[in-house]
């Protein structure tokens, strides 16, 4: 069965919303509704990506991970919000803070 890209996109958007809704009302870390929504989302994405490729010769910039990471804490740590890697190097700011000095002699009237 061939799926039109627009219909596949509509199903992908619905799957994204259902996945989000399942996460919001999650009752436990291993809630089966979240797992089911994840599977539906992955399938909807594949159908959409294939429909784009078939119809327009284009694909999305996303790749699905074939590995199961349900209980993999290290995998989830890759997506934490720590600012450890986002520190700004204060030395770089010194260049921005430098003031260009203007030669006062240029401002003087030399018409004497």
PDB file of N, CA and C in Angstrom:
ATOM      1  N   UNK A   1       0.839  -1.171   0.000  1.00  0.00           N
ATOM      2  CA  UNK A   1       0.000   0.000   0.000  1.00  0.00           C
ATOM      3  C   UNK A   1       0.892   1.244   0.000  1.00  0.00           C
ATOM      4  N   UNK A   2       0.640   2.131  -0.910  1.00  0.00           N
ATOM      5  CA  UNK A   2       1.406   3.360  -1.034  1.00  0.00           C
ATOM      6  C   UNK A   2       0.738   4.457  -0.218  1.00  0.00           C
ATOM      7  N   UNK A   3       1.550   5.166   0.553  1.00  0.00           N
ATOM      8  CA  UNK A   3       1.040   6.248   1.376  1.00  0.00           C
ATOM      9  C   UNK A   3       1.477   7.577   0.787  1.00  0.00           C
ATOM     10  N   UNK A   4       0.555   8.496   0.694  1.00  0.00           N
ATOM     11  CA  UNK A   4       0.866   9.835   0.221  1.00  0.00           C
ATOM     12  C   UNK A   4       1.658  10.570   1.314  1.00  0.00           C
ATOM     13  N   UNK A   5       2.647  11.378   0.937  1.00  0.00           N
ATOM     14  CA  UNK A   5       3.463  12.081   1.927  1.00  0.00           C
ATOM     15  C   UNK A   5       2.655  12.954   2.887  1.00  0.00           C
ATOM     16  N   UNK A   6       1.649  13.650   2.389  1.00  0.00           N
ATOM     17  CA  UNK A   6       0.868  14.525   3.271  1.00  0.00           C
ATOM     18  C   UNK A   6       0.127  13.724   4.317  1.00  0.00           C
ATOM     19  N   UNK A   7      -0.456  12.593   3.915  1.00  0.00           N
ATOM     20  CA  UNK A   7      -1.163  11.743   4.871  1.00  0.00           C
ATOM     21  C   UNK A   7      -0.183  11.157   5.891  1.00  0.00           C
ATOM     22  N   UNK A   8       1.007  10.785   5.423  1.00  0.00           N
ATOM     23  CA  UNK A   8       2.032  10.258   6.328  1.00  0.00           C
ATOM     24  C   UNK A   8       2.488  11.327   7.318  1.00  0.00           C
ATOM     25  N   UNK A   9       2.605  12.568   6.850  1.00  0.00           N
ATOM     26  CA  UNK A   9       2.972  13.671   7.736  1.00  0.00           C
ATOM     27  C   UNK A   9       1.906  13.891   8.794  1.00  0.00           C
ATOM     28  N   UNK A  10       0.659  13.847   8.400  1.00  0.00           N
ATOM     29  CA  UNK A  10      -0.433  14.016   9.365  1.00  0.00           C
ATOM     30  C   UNK A  10      -0.381  12.935  10.442  1.00  0.00           C
ATOM     31  N   UNK A  11      -0.112  11.686  10.032  1.00  0.00           N
ATOM     32  CA  UNK A  11      -0.012  10.601  11.004  1.00  0.00           C
ATOM     33  C   UNK A  11       1.223  10.771  11.894  1.00  0.00           C
ATOM     34  N   UNK A  12       2.314  11.277  11.334  1.00  0.00           N
ATOM     35  CA  UNK A  12       3.526  11.516  12.122  1.00  0.00           C
ATOM     36  C   UNK A  12       3.262  12.584  13.184  1.00  0.00           C
ATOM     37  N   UNK A  13       2.595  13.653  12.810  1.00  0.00           N
ATOM     38  CA  UNK A  13       2.276  14.714  13.769  1.00  0.00           C
ATOM     39  C   UNK A  13       1.370  14.172  14.873  1.00  0.00           C
ATOM     40  N   UNK A  14       0.384  13.375  14.495  1.00  0.00           N
ATOM     41  CA  UNK A  14      -0.507  12.778  15.493  1.00  0.00           C
ATOM     42  C   UNK A  14       0.271  11.843  16.420  1.00  0.00           C
ATOM     43  N   UNK A  15       1.225  11.106  15.867  1.00  0.00           N
ATOM     44  CA  UNK A  15       2.039  10.197  16.677  1.00  0.00           C
ATOM     45  C   UNK A  15       2.947  10.974  17.630  1.00  0.00           C
ATOM     46  N   UNK A  16       3.482  12.104  17.175  1.00  0.00           N
ATOM     47  CA  UNK A  16       4.292  12.959  18.054  1.00  0.00           C
ATOM     48  C   UNK A  16       3.452  13.472  19.217  1.00  0.00           C
ATOM     49  N   UNK A  17       2.248  13.912  18.929  1.00  0.00           N
ATOM     50  CA  UNK A  17       1.364  14.414  19.974  1.00  0.00           C
ATOM     51  C   UNK A  17       0.970  13.313  20.955  1.00  0.00           C
ATOM     52  N   UNK A  18       0.675  12.124  20.431  1.00  0.00           N
ATOM     53  CA  UNK A  18       0.308  11.006  21.297  1.00  0.00           C
ATOM     54  C   UNK A  18       1.492  10.593  22.180  1.00  0.00           C
ATOM     55  N   UNK A  19       2.688  10.620  21.631  1.00  0.00           N
ATOM     56  CA  UNK A  19       3.890  10.284  22.393  1.00  0.00           C
ATOM     57  C   UNK A  19       4.076  11.292  23.527  1.00  0.00           C
ATOM     58  N   UNK A  20       3.950  12.571  23.207  1.00  0.00           N
ATOM     59  CA  UNK A  20       4.067  13.613  24.226  1.00  0.00           C
ATOM     60  C   UNK A  20       3.010  13.425  25.314  1.00  0.00           C
ATOM     61  N   UNK A  21       1.781  13.205  24.912  1.00  0.00           N
ATOM     62  CA  UNK A  21       0.695  13.029  25.882  1.00  0.00           C
ATOM     63  C   UNK A  21       0.955  11.822  26.782  1.00  0.00           C
ATOM     64  N   UNK A  22       1.474  10.741  26.228  1.00  0.00           N
ATOM     65  CA  UNK A  22       1.776   9.551  27.028  1.00  0.00           C
ATOM     66  C   UNK A  22       2.871   9.842  28.047  1.00  0.00           C
ATOM     67  N   UNK A  23       3.846  10.638  27.659  1.00  0.00           N
ATOM     68  CA  UNK A  23       4.928  10.983  28.587  1.00  0.00           C
ATOM     69  C   UNK A  23       4.404  11.866  29.712  1.00  0.00           C
ATOM     70  N   UNK A  24       3.559  12.815  29.373  1.00  0.00           N
ATOM     71  CA  UNK A  24       3.035  13.752  30.373  1.00  0.00           C
ATOM     72  C   UNK A  24       2.244  13.032  31.466  1.00  0.00           C
ATOM     73  N   UNK A  25       1.490  12.007  31.104  1.00  0.00           N
ATOM     74  CA  UNK A  25       0.666  11.293  32.085  1.00  0.00           C
ATOM     75  C   UNK A  25       1.296   9.979  32.537  1.00  0.00           C
ATOM     76  N   UNK A  26       2.566   9.812  32.274  1.00  0.00           N
ATOM     77  CA  UNK A  26       3.284   8.581  32.652  1.00  0.00           C
ATOM     78  C   UNK A  26       3.061   8.272  34.127  1.00  0.00           C
ATOM     79  N   UNK A  27       2.779   6.999  34.422  1.00  0.00           N
ATOM     80  CA  UNK A  27       2.532   6.589  35.797  1.00  0.00           C
ATOM     81  C   UNK A  27       3.745   5.938  36.446  1.00  0.00           C
ATOM     82  N   UNK A  28       4.694   5.505  35.626  1.00  0.00           N
ATOM     83  CA  UNK A  28       5.905   4.870  36.153  1.00  0.00           C
ATOM     84  C   UNK A  28       6.996   4.982  35.089  1.00  0.00           C
ATOM     85  N   UNK A  29       8.245   4.783  35.485  1.00  0.00           N
ATOM     86  CA  UNK A  29       9.332   4.887  34.513  1.00  0.00           C
ATOM     87  C   UNK A  29       9.225   3.887  33.352  1.00  0.00           C
ATOM     88  N   UNK A  30       8.527   2.792  33.570  1.00  0.00           N
ATOM     89  CA  UNK A  30       8.378   1.798  32.503  1.00  0.00           C
ATOM     90  C   UNK A  30       6.916   1.652  32.078  1.00  0.00           C
ATOM     91  N   UNK A  31       6.219   2.756  31.990  1.00  0.00           N
ATOM     92  CA  UNK A  31       4.811   2.775  31.588  1.00  0.00           C
ATOM     93  C   UNK A  31       4.673   2.207  30.175  1.00  0.00           C
ATOM     94  N   UNK A  32       3.890   1.154  30.003  1.00  0.00           N
ATOM     95  CA  UNK A  32       3.739   0.549  28.679  1.00  0.00           C
ATOM     96  C   UNK A  32       3.085   1.474  27.652  1.00  0.00           C
ATOM     97  N   UNK A  33       2.304   2.449  28.103  1.00  0.00           N
ATOM     98  CA  UNK A  33       1.685   3.384  27.159  1.00  0.00           C
ATOM     99  C   UNK A  33       2.744   4.259  26.487  1.00  0.00           C
ATOM    100  N   UNK A  34       3.798   4.599  27.213  1.00  0.00           N
ATOM    101  CA  UNK A  34       4.890   5.379  26.628  1.00  0.00           C
ATOM    102  C   UNK A  34       5.639   4.527  25.613  1.00  0.00           C
ATOM    103  N   UNK A  35       5.891   3.272  25.973  1.00  0.00           N
ATOM    104  CA  UNK A  35       6.574   2.367  25.039  1.00  0.00           C
ATOM    105  C   UNK A  35       5.759   2.170  23.763  1.00  0.00           C
ATOM    106  N   UNK A  36       4.455   1.998  23.924  1.00  0.00           N
ATOM    107  CA  UNK A  36       3.588   1.824  22.756  1.00  0.00           C
ATOM    108  C   UNK A  36       3.596   3.085  21.878  1.00  0.00           C
ATOM    109  N   UNK A  37       3.506   4.248  22.518  1.00  0.00           N
ATOM    110  CA  UNK A  37       3.514   5.500  21.763  1.00  0.00           C
ATOM    111  C   UNK A  37       4.856   5.691  21.045  1.00  0.00           C
ATOM    112  N   UNK A  38       5.932   5.262  21.679  1.00  0.00           N
ATOM    113  CA  UNK A  38       7.261   5.321  21.069  1.00  0.00           C
ATOM    114  C   UNK A  38       7.294   4.477  19.795  1.00  0.00           C
ATOM    115  N   UNK A  39       6.766   3.268  19.889  1.00  0.00           N
ATOM    116  CA  UNK A  39       6.749   2.366  18.732  1.00  0.00           C
ATOM    117  C   UNK A  39       5.902   2.919  17.592  1.00  0.00           C
ATOM    118  N   UNK A  40       4.741   3.484  17.932  1.00  0.00           N
ATOM    119  CA  UNK A  40       3.871   4.071  16.916  1.00  0.00           C
ATOM    120  C   UNK A  40       4.564   5.263  16.261  1.00  0.00           C
ATOM    121  N   UNK A  41       5.236   6.079  17.065  1.00  0.00           N
ATOM    122  CA  UNK A  41       5.963   7.231  16.538  1.00  0.00           C
ATOM    123  C   UNK A  41       7.080   6.793  15.593  1.00  0.00           C
ATOM    124  N   UNK A  42       7.838   5.792  15.979  1.00  0.00           N
ATOM    125  CA  UNK A  42       8.923   5.299  15.124  1.00  0.00           C
ATOM    126  C   UNK A  42       8.372   4.765  13.801  1.00  0.00           C
ATOM    127  N   UNK A  43       7.279   4.037  13.867  1.00  0.00           N
ATOM    128  CA  UNK A  43       6.680   3.498  12.643  1.00  0.00           C
ATOM    129  C   UNK A  43       6.145   4.618  11.752  1.00  0.00           C
ATOM    130  N   UNK A  44       5.503   5.609  12.359  1.00  0.00           N
ATOM    131  CA  UNK A  44       4.964   6.729  11.585  1.00  0.00           C
ATOM    132  C   UNK A  44       6.091   7.517  10.920  1.00  0.00           C
ATOM    133  N   UNK A  45       7.186   7.666  11.629  1.00  0.00           N
ATOM    134  CA  UNK A  45       8.330   8.366  11.050  1.00  0.00           C
ATOM    135  C   UNK A  45       8.869   7.611   9.836  1.00  0.00           C
ATOM    136  N   UNK A  46       9.021   6.307   9.952  1.00  0.00           N
ATOM    137  CA  UNK A  46       9.540   5.514   8.835  1.00  0.00           C
ATOM    138  C   UNK A  46       8.639   5.611   7.610  1.00  0.00           C
ATOM    139  N   UNK A  47       7.325   5.561   7.826  1.00  0.00           N
ATOM    140  CA  UNK A  47       6.375   5.662   6.714  1.00  0.00           C
ATOM    141  C   UNK A  47       6.503   7.035   6.054  1.00  0.00           C
ATOM    142  N   UNK A  48       6.616   8.080   6.869  1.00  0.00           N
ATOM    143  CA  UNK A  48       6.746   9.439   6.331  1.00  0.00           C
ATOM    144  C   UNK A  48       8.043   9.595   5.543  1.00  0.00           C
ATOM    145  N   UNK A  49       9.140   9.122   6.111  1.00  0.00           N
ATOM    146  CA  UNK A  49      10.435   9.244   5.448  1.00  0.00           C
ATOM    147  C   UNK A  49      10.442   8.487   4.109  1.00  0.00           C
ATOM    148  N   UNK A  50       9.852   7.295   4.096  1.00  0.00           N
ATOM    149  CA  UNK A  50       9.778   6.508   2.866  1.00  0.00           C
ATOM    150  C   UNK A  50       8.872   7.187   1.828  1.00  0.00           C
ATOM    151  N   UNK A  51       7.780   7.796   2.289  1.00  0.00           N
ATOM    152  CA  UNK A  51       6.871   8.486   1.370  1.00  0.00           C
ATOM    153  C   UNK A  51       7.556   9.690   0.737  1.00  0.00           C
ATOM    154  N   UNK A  52       8.334  10.427   1.524  1.00  0.00           N
ATOM    155  CA  UNK A  52       9.087  11.557   0.973  1.00  0.00           C
ATOM    156  C   UNK A  52      10.102  11.093  -0.068  1.00  0.00           C
ATOM    157  N   UNK A  53      10.798  10.025   0.260  1.00  0.00           N
ATOM    158  CA  UNK A  53      11.821   9.507  -0.651  1.00  0.00           C
ATOM    159  C   UNK A  53      11.197   9.030  -1.960  1.00  0.00           C
ATOM    160  N   UNK A  54      10.092   8.323  -1.855  1.00  0.00           N
ATOM    161  CA  UNK A  54       9.442   7.783  -3.036  1.00  0.00           C
ATOM    162  C   UNK A  54       8.855   8.890  -3.916  1.00  0.00           C
ATOM    163  N   UNK A  55       8.173   9.839  -3.290  1.00  0.00           N
ATOM    164  CA  UNK A  55       7.456  10.860  -4.045  1.00  0.00           C
ATOM    165  C   UNK A  55       8.359  12.001  -4.532  1.00  0.00           C
ATOM    166  N   UNK A  56       9.302  12.418  -3.662  1.00  0.00           N
ATOM    167  CA  UNK A  56      10.089  13.614  -3.971  1.00  0.00           C
ATOM    168  C   UNK A  56      11.597  13.397  -4.024  1.00  0.00           C
ATOM    169  N   UNK A  57      12.037  12.188  -3.722  1.00  0.00           N
ATOM    170  CA  UNK A  57      13.474  11.933  -3.713  1.00  0.00           C
ATOM    171  C   UNK A  57      14.188  12.636  -2.569  1.00  0.00           C
ATOM    172  N   UNK A  58      13.472  12.932  -1.505  1.00  0.00           N
ATOM    173  CA  UNK A  58      14.021  13.619  -0.332  1.00  0.00           C
ATOM    174  C   UNK A  58      13.799  12.775   0.913  1.00  0.00           C
ATOM    175  N   UNK A  59      14.619  13.010   1.914  1.00  0.00           N
ATOM    176  CA  UNK A  59      14.461  12.349   3.207  1.00  0.00           C
ATOM    177  C   UNK A  59      14.642  13.378   4.312  1.00  0.00           C
ATOM    178  N   UNK A  60      14.261  13.005   5.508  1.00  0.00           N
ATOM    179  CA  UNK A  60      14.472  13.873   6.665  1.00  0.00           C
ATOM    180  C   UNK A  60      15.908  13.697   7.155  1.00  0.00           C
ATOM    181  N   UNK A  61      16.389  14.623   7.978  1.00  0.00           N
ATOM    182  CA  UNK A  61      17.763  14.509   8.484  1.00  0.00           C
ATOM    183  C   UNK A  61      17.865  13.631   9.734  1.00  0.00           C
ATOM    184  N   UNK A  62      16.847  12.838  10.009  1.00  0.00           N
ATOM    185  CA  UNK A  62      16.817  12.035  11.231  1.00  0.00           C
ATOM    186  C   UNK A  62      17.021  10.563  10.923  1.00  0.00           C
ATOM    187  N   UNK A  63      17.674   9.882  11.856  1.00  0.00           N
ATOM    188  CA  UNK A  63      17.863   8.438  11.755  1.00  0.00           C
ATOM    189  C   UNK A  63      17.305   7.805  13.016  1.00  0.00           C
ATOM    190  N   UNK A  64      16.598   6.704  12.871  1.00  0.00           N
ATOM    191  CA  UNK A  64      16.092   5.992  14.031  1.00  0.00           C
ATOM    192  C   UNK A  64      17.190   5.095  14.586  1.00  0.00           C
ATOM    193  N   UNK A  65      17.274   5.053  15.889  1.00  0.00           N
ATOM    194  CA  UNK A  65      18.234   4.202  16.573  1.00  0.00           C
ATOM    195  C   UNK A  65      17.621   2.812  16.696  1.00  0.00           C
ATOM    196  N   UNK A  66      18.320   1.820  16.199  1.00  0.00           N
ATOM    197  CA  UNK A  66      17.796   0.462  16.235  1.00  0.00           C
ATOM    198  C   UNK A  66      17.973  -0.199  17.596  1.00  0.00           C
ATOM    199  N   UNK A  67      18.790   0.389  18.463  1.00  0.00           N
ATOM    200  CA  UNK A  67      19.045  -0.210  19.764  1.00  0.00           C
ATOM    201  C   UNK A  67      17.952   0.156  20.748  1.00  0.00           C
ATOM    202  N   UNK A  68      17.722  -0.733  21.708  1.00  0.00           N
ATOM    203  CA  UNK A  68      16.728  -0.507  22.749  1.00  0.00           C
ATOM    204  C   UNK A  68      17.426   0.138  23.945  1.00  0.00           C
ATOM    205  N   UNK A  69      17.004   1.355  24.302  1.00  0.00           N
ATOM    206  CA  UNK A  69      17.646   2.085  25.387  1.00  0.00           C
ATOM    207  C   UNK A  69      16.704   2.322  26.556  1.00  0.00           C
ATOM    208  N   UNK A  70      15.707   1.482  26.740  1.00  0.00           N
ATOM    209  CA  UNK A  70      14.709   1.729  27.773  1.00  0.00           C
ATOM    210  C   UNK A  70      15.319   1.916  29.163  1.00  0.00           C
ATOM    211  N   UNK A  71      16.273   1.071  29.527  1.00  0.00           N
ATOM    212  CA  UNK A  71      16.846   1.135  30.874  1.00  0.00           C
ATOM    213  C   UNK A  71      18.296   1.583  30.862  1.00  0.00           C
ATOM    214  N   UNK A  72      18.750   2.160  29.794  1.00  0.00           N
ATOM    215  CA  UNK A  72      20.146   2.535  29.650  1.00  0.00           C
ATOM    216  C   UNK A  72      20.359   3.961  30.171  1.00  0.00           C
ATOM    217  N   UNK A  73      20.783   4.061  31.434  1.00  0.00           N
ATOM    218  CA  UNK A  73      20.965   5.359  32.074  1.00  0.00           C
ATOM    219  C   UNK A  73      22.048   6.160  31.380  1.00  0.00           C
ATOM    220  N   UNK A  74      23.122   5.514  30.958  1.00  0.00           N
ATOM    221  CA  UNK A  74      24.204   6.233  30.281  1.00  0.00           C
ATOM    222  C   UNK A  74      23.693   6.885  29.001  1.00  0.00           C
ATOM    223  N   UNK A  75      22.836   6.191  28.269  1.00  0.00           N
ATOM    224  CA  UNK A  75      22.271   6.756  27.047  1.00  0.00           C
ATOM    225  C   UNK A  75      21.453   7.994  27.371  1.00  0.00           C
ATOM    226  N   UNK A  76      20.639   7.929  28.408  1.00  0.00           N
ATOM    227  CA  UNK A  76      19.810   9.068  28.781  1.00  0.00           C
ATOM    228  C   UNK A  76      20.654  10.226  29.288  1.00  0.00           C
ATOM    229  N   UNK A  77      21.786   9.938  29.918  1.00  0.00           N
ATOM    230  CA  UNK A  77      22.675  10.998  30.401  1.00  0.00           C
ATOM    231  C   UNK A  77      23.226  11.840  29.264  1.00  0.00           C
ATOM    232  N   UNK A  78      23.269  11.291  28.067  1.00  0.00           N
ATOM    233  CA  UNK A  78      23.742  12.057  26.919  1.00  0.00           C
ATOM    234  C   UNK A  78      22.813  13.220  26.604  1.00  0.00           C
ATOM    235  N   UNK A  79      21.602  13.167  27.108  1.00  0.00           N
ATOM    236  CA  UNK A  79      20.606  14.187  26.801  1.00  0.00           C
ATOM    237  C   UNK A  79      20.276  15.064  28.003  1.00  0.00           C
ATOM    238  N   UNK A  80      21.154  15.071  29.024  1.00  0.00           N
ATOM    239  CA  UNK A  80      20.867  15.881  30.201  1.00  0.00           C
ATOM    240  C   UNK A  80      21.032  17.362  29.897  1.00  0.00           C
ATOM    241  N   UNK A  81      20.535  18.178  30.805  1.00  0.00           N
ATOM    242  CA  UNK A  81      20.552  19.625  30.603  1.00  0.00           C
ATOM    243  C   UNK A  81      21.670  20.316  31.373  1.00  0.00           C
ATOM    244  N   UNK A  82      22.699  19.563  31.771  1.00  0.00           N
ATOM    245  CA  UNK A  82      23.799  20.186  32.498  1.00  0.00           C
ATOM    246  C   UNK A  82      24.471  21.229  31.635  1.00  0.00           C
ATOM    247  N   UNK A  83      24.888  22.298  32.285  1.00  0.00           N
ATOM    248  CA  UNK A  83      25.561  23.376  31.573  1.00  0.00           C
ATOM    249  C   UNK A  83      27.070  23.213  31.591  1.00  0.00           C
ATOM    250  N   UNK A  84      27.569  22.040  32.006  1.00  0.00           N
ATOM    251  CA  UNK A  84      29.010  21.828  32.106  1.00  0.00           C
ATOM    252  C   UNK A  84      29.723  22.106  30.797  1.00  0.00           C
ATOM    253  N   UNK A  85      29.133  21.719  29.695  1.00  0.00           N
ATOM    254  CA  UNK A  85      29.780  21.878  28.393  1.00  0.00           C
ATOM    255  C   UNK A  85      29.537  23.250  27.789  1.00  0.00           C
ATOM    256  N   UNK A  86      28.677  24.037  28.420  1.00  0.00           N
ATOM    257  CA  UNK A  86      28.286  25.316  27.838  1.00  0.00           C
ATOM    258  C   UNK A  86      28.988  26.512  28.466  1.00  0.00           C
ATOM    259  N   UNK A  87      30.047  26.249  29.260  1.00  0.00           N
ATOM    260  CA  UNK A  87      30.741  27.347  29.911  1.00  0.00           C
ATOM    261  C   UNK A  87      31.396  28.238  28.872  1.00  0.00           C
ATOM    262  N   UNK A  88      31.358  29.524  29.154  1.00  0.00           N
ATOM    263  CA  UNK A  88      31.950  30.495  28.242  1.00  0.00           C
ATOM    264  C   UNK A  88      33.357  30.790  28.712  1.00  0.00           C
ATOM    265  N   UNK A  89      34.263  30.841  27.802  1.00  0.00           N
ATOM    266  CA  UNK A  89      35.639  31.158  28.114  1.00  0.00           C
ATOM    267  C   UNK A  89      35.748  32.671  28.257  1.00  0.00           C
ATOM    268  N   UNK A  90      36.046  33.126  29.477  1.00  0.00           N
ATOM    269  CA  UNK A  90      36.118  34.562  29.737  1.00  0.00           C
ATOM    270  C   UNK A  90      37.230  35.240  28.948  1.00  0.00           C
ATOM    271  N   UNK A  91      38.265  34.503  28.568  1.00  0.00           N
ATOM    272  CA  UNK A  91      39.354  35.096  27.799  1.00  0.00           C
ATOM    273  C   UNK A  91      38.867  35.599  26.447  1.00  0.00           C
ATOM    274  N   UNK A  92      37.877  34.929  25.887  1.00  0.00           N
ATOM    275  CA  UNK A  92      37.345  35.346  24.593  1.00  0.00           C
ATOM    276  C   UNK A  92      36.618  36.675  24.700  1.00  0.00           C
ATOM    277  N   UNK A  93      36.079  36.964  25.883  1.00  0.00           N
ATOM    278  CA  UNK A  93      35.331  38.206  26.071  1.00  0.00           C
ATOM    279  C   UNK A  93      36.240  39.430  26.103  1.00  0.00           C
ATOM    280  N   UNK A  94      37.520  39.227  26.430  1.00  0.00           N
ATOM    281  CA  UNK A  94      38.437  40.358  26.509  1.00  0.00           C
ATOM    282  C   UNK A  94      38.515  41.097  25.183  1.00  0.00           C
ATOM    283  N   UNK A  95      38.499  40.357  24.101  1.00  0.00           N
ATOM    284  CA  UNK A  95      38.540  40.994  22.783  1.00  0.00           C
ATOM    285  C   UNK A  95      37.315  41.873  22.573  1.00  0.00           C
ATOM    286  N   UNK A  96      36.160  41.384  23.022  1.00  0.00           N
ATOM    287  CA  UNK A  96      34.923  42.130  22.841  1.00  0.00           C
ATOM    288  C   UNK A  96      34.892  43.388  23.708  1.00  0.00           C
ATOM    289  N   UNK A  97      35.594  43.340  24.844  1.00  0.00           N
ATOM    290  CA  UNK A  97      35.548  44.448  25.785  1.00  0.00           C
ATOM    291  C   UNK A  97      36.572  45.537  25.478  1.00  0.00           C
ATOM    292  N   UNK A  98      37.480  45.270  24.573  1.00  0.00           N
ATOM    293  CA  UNK A  98      38.497  46.267  24.266  1.00  0.00           C
ATOM    294  C   UNK A  98      37.846  47.504  23.655  1.00  0.00           C
ATOM    295  N   UNK A  99      38.370  48.627  24.033  1.00  0.00           N
ATOM    296  CA  UNK A  99      37.852  49.885  23.519  1.00  0.00           C
ATOM    297  C   UNK A  99      38.844  50.403  22.492  1.00  0.00           C
ATOM    298  N   UNK A 100      38.316  50.759  21.356  1.00  0.00           N
ATOM    299  CA  UNK A 100      39.181  51.357  20.344  1.00  0.00           C
ATOM    300  C   UNK A 100      39.440  52.799  20.738  1.00  0.00           C
ATOM    301  N   UNK A 101      40.693  53.112  20.889  1.00  0.00           N
ATOM    302  CA  UNK A 101      41.053  54.470  21.270  1.00  0.00           C
ATOM    303  C   UNK A 101      41.201  55.315  20.014  1.00  0.00           C
ATOM    304  N   UNK A 102      40.637  56.471  20.069  1.00  0.00           N
ATOM    305  CA  UNK A 102      40.717  57.392  18.948  1.00  0.00           C
ATOM    306  C   UNK A 102      41.807  58.406  19.268  1.00  0.00           C
ATOM    307  N   UNK A 103      42.660  58.677  18.318  1.00  0.00           N
ATOM    308  CA  UNK A 103      43.735  59.630  18.509  1.00  0.00           C
ATOM    309  C   UNK A 103      43.133  61.018  18.672  1.00  0.00           C
ATOM    310  N   UNK A 104      43.346  61.609  19.820  1.00  0.00           N
ATOM    311  CA  UNK A 104      42.780  62.937  20.092  1.00  0.00           C
ATOM    312  C   UNK A 104      43.268  63.970  19.088  1.00  0.00           C
ATOM    313  N   UNK A 105      44.438  63.755  18.517  1.00  0.00           N
ATOM    314  CA  UNK A 105      44.976  64.715  17.558  1.00  0.00           C
ATOM    315  C   UNK A 105      44.095  64.798  16.311  1.00  0.00           C
ATOM    316  N   UNK A 106      43.398  63.746  15.994  1.00  0.00           N
ATOM    317  CA  UNK A 106      42.534  63.753  14.816  1.00  0.00           C
ATOM    318  C   UNK A 106      41.339  64.666  15.030  1.00  0.00           C
ATOM    319  N   UNK A 107      40.943  64.814  16.284  1.00  0.00           N
ATOM    320  CA  UNK A 107      39.771  65.636  16.592  1.00  0.00           C
ATOM    321  C   UNK A 107      40.112  67.121  16.723  1.00  0.00           C
ATOM    322  N   UNK A 108      41.387  67.437  16.829  1.00  0.00           N
ATOM    323  CA  UNK A 108      41.783  68.841  17.009  1.00  0.00           C
ATOM    324  C   UNK A 108      41.676  69.576  15.680  1.00  0.00           C
ATOM    325  N   UNK A 109      41.373  70.831  15.783  1.00  0.00           N
ATOM    326  CA  UNK A 109      41.297  71.671  14.589  1.00  0.00           C
ATOM    327  C   UNK A 109      42.705  72.160  14.286  1.00  0.00           C
ATOM    328  N   UNK A 110      43.254  71.764  13.153  1.00  0.00           N
ATOM    329  CA  UNK A 110      44.615  72.134  12.763  1.00  0.00           C
ATOM    330  C   UNK A 110      44.640  73.263  11.762  1.00  0.00           C
ATOM    331  N   UNK A 111      43.654  74.101  11.791  1.00  0.00           N
ATOM    332  CA  UNK A 111      43.582  75.180  10.803  1.00  0.00           C
ATOM    333  C   UNK A 111      44.346  76.429  11.244  1.00  0.00           C
ATOM    334  N   UNK A 112      45.162  76.397  12.253  1.00  0.00           N
ATOM    335  CA  UNK A 112      45.892  77.552  12.744  1.00  0.00           C
ATOM    336  C   UNK A 112      46.943  78.017  11.800  1.00  0.00           C
TER     337      UNK A 112
END
